[in-house]
mmCIF file of C-alpha atoms in Angstrom:
data_model
loop_
_atom_site.group_PDB
_atom_site.id
_atom_site.type_symbol
_atom_site.label_atom_id
_atom_site.label_comp_id
_atom_site.label_asym_id
_atom_site.label_seq_id
_atom_site.Cartn_x
_atom_site.Cartn_y
_atom_site.Cartn_z
ATOM 1 C CA MET A 9 -14.728 32.682 -5.739
ATOM 2 C CA ARG A 10 -17.941 30.989 -4.455
ATOM 3 C CA ARG A 11 -17.832 27.722 -6.538
ATOM 4 C CA THR A 12 -14.125 27.944 -6.714
ATOM 5 C CA ILE A 13 -14.208 27.440 -2.484
ATOM 6 C CA GLY A 14 -16.564 25.051 -3.236
ATOM 7 C CA LEU A 15 -15.424 22.537 -5.022
ATOM 8 C CA LEU A 16 -12.289 23.064 -3.009
ATOM 9 C CA ALA A 17 -14.654 21.990 -0.378
ATOM 10 C CA LEU A 18 -16.071 19.278 -1.743
ATOM 11 C CA ALA A 19 -12.223 17.500 -2.542
ATOM 12 C CA ALA A 20 -11.273 17.679 0.801
ATOM 13 C CA LEU A 21 -14.940 15.679 1.637
ATOM 14 C CA ALA A 22 -13.307 12.207 -0.343
ATOM 15 C CA ILE A 23 -11.872 11.222 1.953
ATOM 16 C CA ALA A 24 -14.759 10.699 4.491
ATOM 17 C CA SER A 25 -17.512 10.699 1.782
ATOM 18 C CA PRO A 26 -17.597 6.748 1.415
ATOM 19 C CA ALA A 27 -18.807 4.120 3.595
ATOM 20 C CA SER A 28 -16.733 1.582 5.049
ATOM 21 C CA ALA A 29 -18.089 -2.553 4.611
ATOM 22 C CA LYS A 30 -15.893 -3.945 6.814
ATOM 23 C CA SER A 31 -19.052 -6.985 7.865
ATOM 24 C CA ARG A 32 -18.312 -7.924 3.789
ATOM 25 C CA LYS A 33 -15.538 -9.982 2.435
ATOM 26 C CA PRO A 34 -16.444 -9.628 -1.504
ATOM 27 C CA ALA A 35 -13.546 -10.732 -3.894
ATOM 28 C CA PRO A 36 -11.105 -7.677 -4.483
ATOM 29 C CA PRO A 37 -12.465 -4.849 -6.856
ATOM 30 C CA ALA A 38 -11.494 -4.988 -10.246
ATOM 31 C CA VAL A 39 -8.915 -1.335 -10.245
ATOM 32 C CA LEU A 40 -10.260 1.386 -12.499
ATOM 33 C CA ALA A 41 -8.819 3.839 -14.352
ATOM 34 C CA GLN A 42 -9.318 7.153 -12.479
ATOM 35 C CA GLY A 43 -11.851 10.060 -14.551
ATOM 36 C CA GLN A 44 -14.317 9.652 -17.067
ATOM 37 C CA SER A 45 -14.481 6.642 -19.487
ATOM 38 C CA PRO A 46 -17.056 5.394 -22.377
ATOM 39 C CA GLN A 47 -18.880 2.254 -21.661
ATOM 40 C CA PRO A 48 -20.715 0.339 -23.375
ATOM 41 C CA ALA A 49 -24.544 -0.578 -22.858
ATOM 42 C CA VAL A 50 -24.821 -3.561 -19.523
ATOM 43 C CA ALA A 51 -27.252 -5.718 -22.353
ATOM 44 C CA PRO A 52 -28.790 -5.258 -25.557
ATOM 45 C CA GLY A 53 -31.229 -2.384 -26.302
ATOM 46 C CA GLY A 54 -29.608 -1.138 -22.990
ATOM 47 C CA LEU A 55 -27.701 2.461 -23.019
ATOM 48 C CA PRO A 56 -23.668 3.323 -23.585
ATOM 49 C CA TYR A 57 -22.686 5.623 -20.580
ATOM 50 C CA GLN A 58 -19.985 7.794 -19.046
ATOM 51 C CA LEU A 59 -18.831 6.594 -15.520
ATOM 52 C CA PHE A 60 -16.961 9.101 -14.012
ATOM 53 C CA ILE A 61 -14.178 7.371 -10.861
ATOM 54 C CA PRO A 62 -13.250 9.809 -8.348
ATOM 55 C CA ARG A 63 -9.009 9.920 -7.557
ATOM 56 C CA GLY A 64 -9.340 7.890 -4.201
ATOM 57 C CA TYR A 65 -12.040 5.203 -5.222
ATOM 58 C CA ASN A 66 -9.248 2.208 -5.841
ATOM 59 C CA ASP A 67 -7.161 2.892 -2.324
ATOM 60 C CA ASN A 68 -9.341 1.061 0.024
ATOM 61 C CA PRO A 69 -11.410 -2.058 -1.320
ATOM 62 C CA ALA A 70 -13.805 -1.729 1.752
ATOM 63 C CA GLU A 71 -14.549 1.394 0.839
ATOM 64 C CA ARG A 72 -18.500 2.200 -0.332
ATOM 65 C CA TRP A 73 -18.783 5.722 -2.743
ATOM 66 C CA PRO A 74 -21.767 7.482 -3.165
ATOM 67 C CA LEU A 75 -23.172 7.069 -7.080
ATOM 68 C CA ILE A 76 -25.140 10.149 -8.781
ATOM 69 C CA ILE A 77 -27.018 8.937 -11.985
ATOM 70 C CA PHE A 78 -26.958 11.603 -14.241
ATOM 71 C CA LEU A 79 -29.978 11.792 -17.007
ATOM 72 C CA HIS A 80 -29.281 13.889 -20.262
ATOM 73 C CA GLY A 81 -31.831 16.568 -21.698
ATOM 74 C CA SER A 82 -32.600 16.072 -25.375
ATOM 75 C CA GLY A 83 -29.957 17.896 -27.087
ATOM 76 C CA GLU A 84 -27.496 14.947 -25.651
ATOM 77 C CA ARG A 85 -28.795 12.751 -27.671
ATOM 78 C CA GLY A 86 -26.780 10.319 -30.286
ATOM 79 C CA THR A 87 -23.981 7.734 -30.485
ATOM 80 C CA ASP A 88 -21.040 10.609 -29.726
ATOM 81 C CA ILE A 89 -21.115 9.557 -25.386
ATOM 82 C CA ALA A 90 -18.835 12.326 -25.025
ATOM 83 C CA ARG A 91 -21.637 14.546 -25.076
ATOM 84 C CA VAL A 92 -22.935 13.685 -22.128
ATOM 85 C CA LYS A 93 -19.856 15.569 -20.452
ATOM 86 C CA VAL A 94 -20.714 19.029 -22.021
ATOM 87 C CA HIS A 95 -23.953 19.593 -18.940
ATOM 88 C CA GLY A 96 -24.578 18.803 -15.117
ATOM 89 C CA PRO A 97 -21.971 16.160 -12.999
ATOM 90 C CA PRO A 98 -19.730 15.205 -15.880
ATOM 91 C CA LYS A 99 -19.170 18.783 -16.831
ATOM 92 C CA ILE A 100 -18.458 19.145 -13.004
ATOM 93 C CA ALA A 101 -16.290 16.344 -12.661
ATOM 94 C CA ASP A 102 -14.167 17.118 -15.510
ATOM 95 C CA GLN A 103 -13.382 19.932 -13.541
ATOM 96 C CA ASN A 104 -13.588 18.266 -9.961
ATOM 97 C CA PRO A 105 -11.674 15.103 -10.514
ATOM 98 C CA ALA A 106 -11.579 14.760 -7.289
ATOM 99 C CA LEU A 107 -15.933 14.783 -6.078
ATOM 100 C CA PRO A 108 -16.655 12.396 -4.150
ATOM 101 C CA PHE A 109 -18.781 10.216 -6.083
ATOM 102 C CA VAL A 110 -19.032 7.834 -8.360
ATOM 103 C CA ILE A 111 -21.115 9.395 -10.985
ATOM 104 C CA ILE A 112 -22.536 7.378 -14.335
ATOM 105 C CA SER A 113 -24.363 9.033 -17.532
ATOM 106 C CA PRO A 114 -25.861 6.834 -19.789
ATOM 107 C CA GLN A 115 -26.651 8.466 -23.384
ATOM 108 C CA LEU A 116 -29.939 8.177 -25.109
ATOM 109 C CA PRO A 117 -30.051 6.927 -29.135
ATOM 110 C CA PRO A 118 -30.626 9.499 -31.893
ATOM 111 C CA SER A 119 -34.122 8.019 -32.351
ATOM 112 C CA ALA A 120 -35.636 8.328 -29.065
ATOM 113 C CA ASN A 121 -38.913 9.705 -28.776
ATOM 114 C CA GLU A 122 -39.051 12.705 -26.774
ATOM 115 C CA ASP A 123 -43.107 11.555 -26.001
ATOM 116 C CA ASP A 124 -40.909 8.989 -23.539
ATOM 117 C CA PRO A 125 -37.516 9.345 -24.176
ATOM 118 C CA TRP A 126 -36.180 7.737 -21.147
ATOM 119 C CA PRO A 127 -37.838 3.698 -20.973
ATOM 120 C CA ILE A 128 -37.280 3.012 -17.121
ATOM 121 C CA PRO A 129 -36.405 -1.139 -17.785
ATOM 122 C CA PRO A 130 -32.756 -0.351 -19.302
ATOM 123 C CA LEU A 131 -32.361 2.126 -16.775
ATOM 124 C CA ASP A 132 -32.984 -0.745 -13.421
ATOM 125 C CA ALA A 133 -30.422 -2.349 -15.985
ATOM 126 C CA LEU A 134 -27.446 -0.565 -15.622
ATOM 127 C CA LEU A 135 -28.123 0.854 -11.864
ATOM 128 C CA ASP A 136 -28.340 -3.114 -10.844
ATOM 129 C CA HIS A 137 -24.692 -4.000 -12.776
ATOM 130 C CA ALA A 138 -23.662 -0.846 -11.521
ATOM 131 C CA LEU A 139 -24.687 -2.083 -7.726
ATOM 132 C CA LYS A 140 -22.776 -5.186 -8.808
ATOM 133 C CA THR A 141 -20.031 -4.233 -10.131
ATOM 134 C CA LEU A 142 -18.610 -1.297 -8.493
ATOM 135 C CA LYS A 143 -17.853 -0.272 -5.172
ATOM 136 C CA VAL A 144 -21.085 2.075 -4.423
ATOM 137 C CA ASP A 145 -22.745 2.369 -1.711
ATOM 138 C CA PRO A 146 -26.697 0.689 -2.363
ATOM 139 C CA LYS A 147 -28.081 3.082 0.892
ATOM 140 C CA ARG A 148 -26.964 6.323 -1.756
ATOM 141 C CA VAL A 149 -27.638 6.292 -4.985
ATOM 142 C CA TYR A 150 -28.556 9.671 -6.717
ATOM 143 C CA LEU A 151 -30.962 10.388 -9.145
ATOM 144 C CA THR A 152 -30.869 14.177 -10.878
ATOM 145 C CA GLY A 153 -30.999 14.943 -14.630
ATOM 146 C CA LEU A 154 -32.236 18.254 -16.971
ATOM 147 C CA SER A 155 -35.134 19.079 -18.606
ATOM 148 C CA LEU A 156 -35.751 15.570 -20.562
ATOM 149 C CA GLY A 157 -33.324 13.983 -17.996
ATOM 150 C CA GLY A 158 -35.295 16.184 -15.148
ATOM 151 C CA ILE A 159 -38.625 15.061 -16.691
ATOM 152 C CA ALA A 160 -37.041 11.374 -16.848
ATOM 153 C CA THR A 161 -36.024 11.662 -13.152
ATOM 154 C CA TRP A 162 -39.408 12.521 -11.192
ATOM 155 C CA GLU A 163 -40.707 9.652 -13.377
ATOM 156 C CA TRP A 164 -37.730 6.877 -12.274
ATOM 157 C CA GLY A 165 -37.780 7.834 -8.789
ATOM 158 C CA ALA A 166 -41.477 7.564 -8.283
ATOM 159 C CA ALA A 167 -41.815 4.575 -9.838
ATOM 160 C CA ARG A 168 -38.871 2.972 -8.403
ATOM 161 C CA PRO A 169 -38.343 5.440 -4.972
ATOM 162 C CA GLU A 170 -37.108 2.654 -2.628
ATOM 163 C CA ARG A 171 -33.645 2.387 -5.472
ATOM 164 C CA PHE A 172 -32.677 6.032 -4.698
ATOM 165 C CA ALA A 173 -31.275 7.792 -1.214
ATOM 166 C CA ALA A 174 -32.408 11.621 -3.156
ATOM 167 C CA LEU A 175 -33.837 13.034 -6.433
ATOM 168 C CA ALA A 176 -32.579 16.740 -7.987
ATOM 169 C CA PRO A 177 -34.826 17.301 -10.830
ATOM 170 C CA VAL A 178 -33.629 20.543 -12.763
ATOM 171 C CA ALA A 179 -36.154 22.079 -15.435
ATOM 172 C CA GLY A 180 -38.351 19.236 -15.572
ATOM 173 C CA SER A 181 -42.096 18.602 -15.269
ATOM 174 C CA ALA A 182 -44.040 15.519 -13.180
ATOM 175 C CA ASP A 183 -47.672 13.756 -12.702
ATOM 176 C CA GLU A 184 -48.552 14.779 -9.935
ATOM 177 C CA LYS A 185 -50.594 11.683 -9.251
ATOM 178 C CA THR A 186 -47.280 9.965 -8.806
ATOM 179 C CA ALA A 187 -46.229 12.669 -5.155
ATOM 180 C CA CYS A 188 -47.698 10.435 -2.936
ATOM 181 C CA ALA A 189 -44.814 7.730 -2.989
ATOM 182 C CA LEU A 190 -42.592 10.174 -2.873
ATOM 183 C CA LYS A 191 -43.783 11.210 0.406
ATOM 184 C CA ASP A 192 -40.395 10.346 2.015
ATOM 185 C CA LYS A 193 -38.371 11.131 -0.814
ATOM 186 C CA PRO A 194 -35.816 13.901 0.223
ATOM 187 C CA VAL A 195 -36.244 15.704 -3.206
ATOM 188 C CA TRP A 196 -34.403 19.113 -4.269
ATOM 189 C CA ALA A 197 -35.677 20.560 -7.986
ATOM 190 C CA PHE A 198 -34.930 23.401 -9.662
ATOM 191 C CA HIS A 199 -36.360 26.064 -12.365
ATOM 192 C CA GLY A 200 -35.613 28.739 -13.840
ATOM 193 C CA ASP A 201 -38.291 31.458 -13.199
ATOM 194 C CA ARG A 202 -38.337 32.679 -17.272
ATOM 195 C CA ASP A 203 -38.424 29.467 -18.141
ATOM 196 C CA ASP A 204 -40.614 29.005 -21.597
ATOM 197 C CA ALA A 205 -39.482 25.538 -22.742
ATOM 198 C CA VAL A 206 -40.710 23.992 -19.313
ATOM 199 C CA ASP A 207 -43.064 25.408 -17.381
ATOM 200 C CA ASN A 208 -41.847 25.690 -13.685
ATOM 201 C CA ALA A 209 -46.099 25.392 -12.963
ATOM 202 C CA SER A 210 -45.745 21.747 -13.111
ATOM 203 C CA ASP A 211 -42.557 21.504 -10.519
ATOM 204 C CA PHE A 212 -44.235 23.342 -8.212
ATOM 205 C CA ALA A 213 -48.213 21.476 -8.006
ATOM 206 C CA MET A 214 -45.824 18.017 -7.672
ATOM 207 C CA LEU A 215 -43.725 20.256 -5.253
ATOM 208 C CA ARG A 216 -47.563 20.938 -3.528
ATOM 209 C CA ALA A 217 -49.024 17.161 -4.567
ATOM 210 C CA ILE A 218 -46.144 15.623 -2.188
ATOM 211 C CA GLN A 219 -46.505 17.920 0.807
ATOM 212 C CA LYS A 220 -50.122 17.153 0.745
ATOM 213 C CA CYS A 221 -48.741 14.201 1.063
ATOM 214 C CA GLY A 222 -46.480 14.260 4.095
ATOM 215 C CA GLY A 223 -43.903 14.926 2.294
ATOM 216 C CA HIS A 224 -40.976 18.213 2.160
ATOM 217 C CA PRO A 225 -39.815 18.719 -0.456
ATOM 218 C CA ARG A 226 -37.527 21.908 -1.511
ATOM 219 C CA MET A 227 -37.051 23.579 -4.991
ATOM 220 C CA SER A 228 -34.517 26.584 -5.827
ATOM 221 C CA LEU A 229 -35.939 29.235 -8.670
ATOM 222 C CA PHE A 230 -33.833 31.191 -9.821
ATOM 223 C CA PRO A 231 -34.740 34.326 -10.952
ATOM 224 C CA ASP A 232 -34.058 35.983 -14.939
ATOM 225 C CA ARG A 233 -33.193 32.767 -16.000
ATOM 226 C CA GLY A 234 -34.843 30.373 -19.249
ATOM 227 C CA HIS A 235 -34.811 26.724 -19.562
ATOM 228 C CA ASP A 236 -30.923 26.964 -18.030
ATOM 229 C CA SER A 237 -31.229 26.808 -14.983
ATOM 230 C CA TRP A 238 -29.225 24.019 -14.711
ATOM 231 C CA GLU A 239 -26.099 25.505 -15.304
ATOM 232 C CA PRO A 240 -26.262 27.628 -11.598
ATOM 233 C CA ALA A 241 -27.936 24.362 -10.421
ATOM 234 C CA TYR A 242 -25.268 22.218 -11.167
ATOM 235 C CA ALA A 243 -22.683 24.511 -10.314
ATOM 236 C CA ASP A 244 -23.750 25.248 -6.666
ATOM 237 C CA PRO A 245 -21.200 22.970 -4.697
ATOM 238 C CA GLY A 246 -24.576 22.681 -2.148
ATOM 239 C CA LEU A 247 -26.213 20.643 -3.998
ATOM 240 C CA TYR A 248 -23.299 17.679 -3.986
ATOM 241 C CA LEU A 249 -23.164 18.713 -0.345
ATOM 242 C CA TRP A 250 -26.458 18.110 0.649
ATOM 243 C CA LEU A 251 -26.869 14.521 -1.225
ATOM 244 C CA LEU A 252 -23.734 13.629 0.467
ATOM 245 C CA GLU A 253 -26.023 13.521 3.566
ATOM 246 C CA GLN A 254 -28.929 11.767 2.204
ATOM 247 C CA ARG A 255 -29.163 7.739 2.530
ATOM 248 C CA LEU A 256 -31.305 5.347 2.362
ATOM 249 C CA PRO A 257 -33.575 4.581 5.401
ATOM 250 C CA PRO A 258 -33.021 0.830 7.156
ATOM 251 C CA LYS A 259 -35.515 -1.895 6.269
ATOM 252 C CA HIS A 260 -37.296 -3.330 8.907
#
């Protein structure tokens, strides 16, 4: 019941969540089909992706929508792009077409190396393409991912902190040496207390390191939960409401 009510509350936010761009006079944006659709890689060597367009996206050409980039885990690598919808925000978007975000969910090929699965250059290229071609707000780009994607959320977020308004790594691990790059970044990490695939100790160490740098990250530790902490994390409407509260500060 709490989940149903919460998702309905998110749907009610759909009208208020886009940002107006009154000062801009771009060419009329393309009308896009609502819902999820597979998209090809934006460049040679790039990553194909699922694109979610929320209900109401085409109503006002001047509105700019918040963008979630979701990075999947090792089990969703492959050539069937629909696999990226089995977990996380794409799954929630299938259940709730009024979820007030544009969502991009790239897919790794089956040959991706588990030791370095998410290369940053094609991810940067995909984000650049999204900012140029979609009605998204560059100050409200949110990065999240689970397991291997959670690791990549920490890595890409620390490498390019200026690109993201907030990070939400789930069941991932992090390099403490990059912590100070995230001291000014809203971070909400999620983990299971019985995760025997990716030890939650790494998340705790990273959060302590960010705090030592002056940051204020948060973490949710799910009791009696193993590696699949993404199930309660992404089903919580509070995560999406929290994301909507975050935006990049003005440039000085």
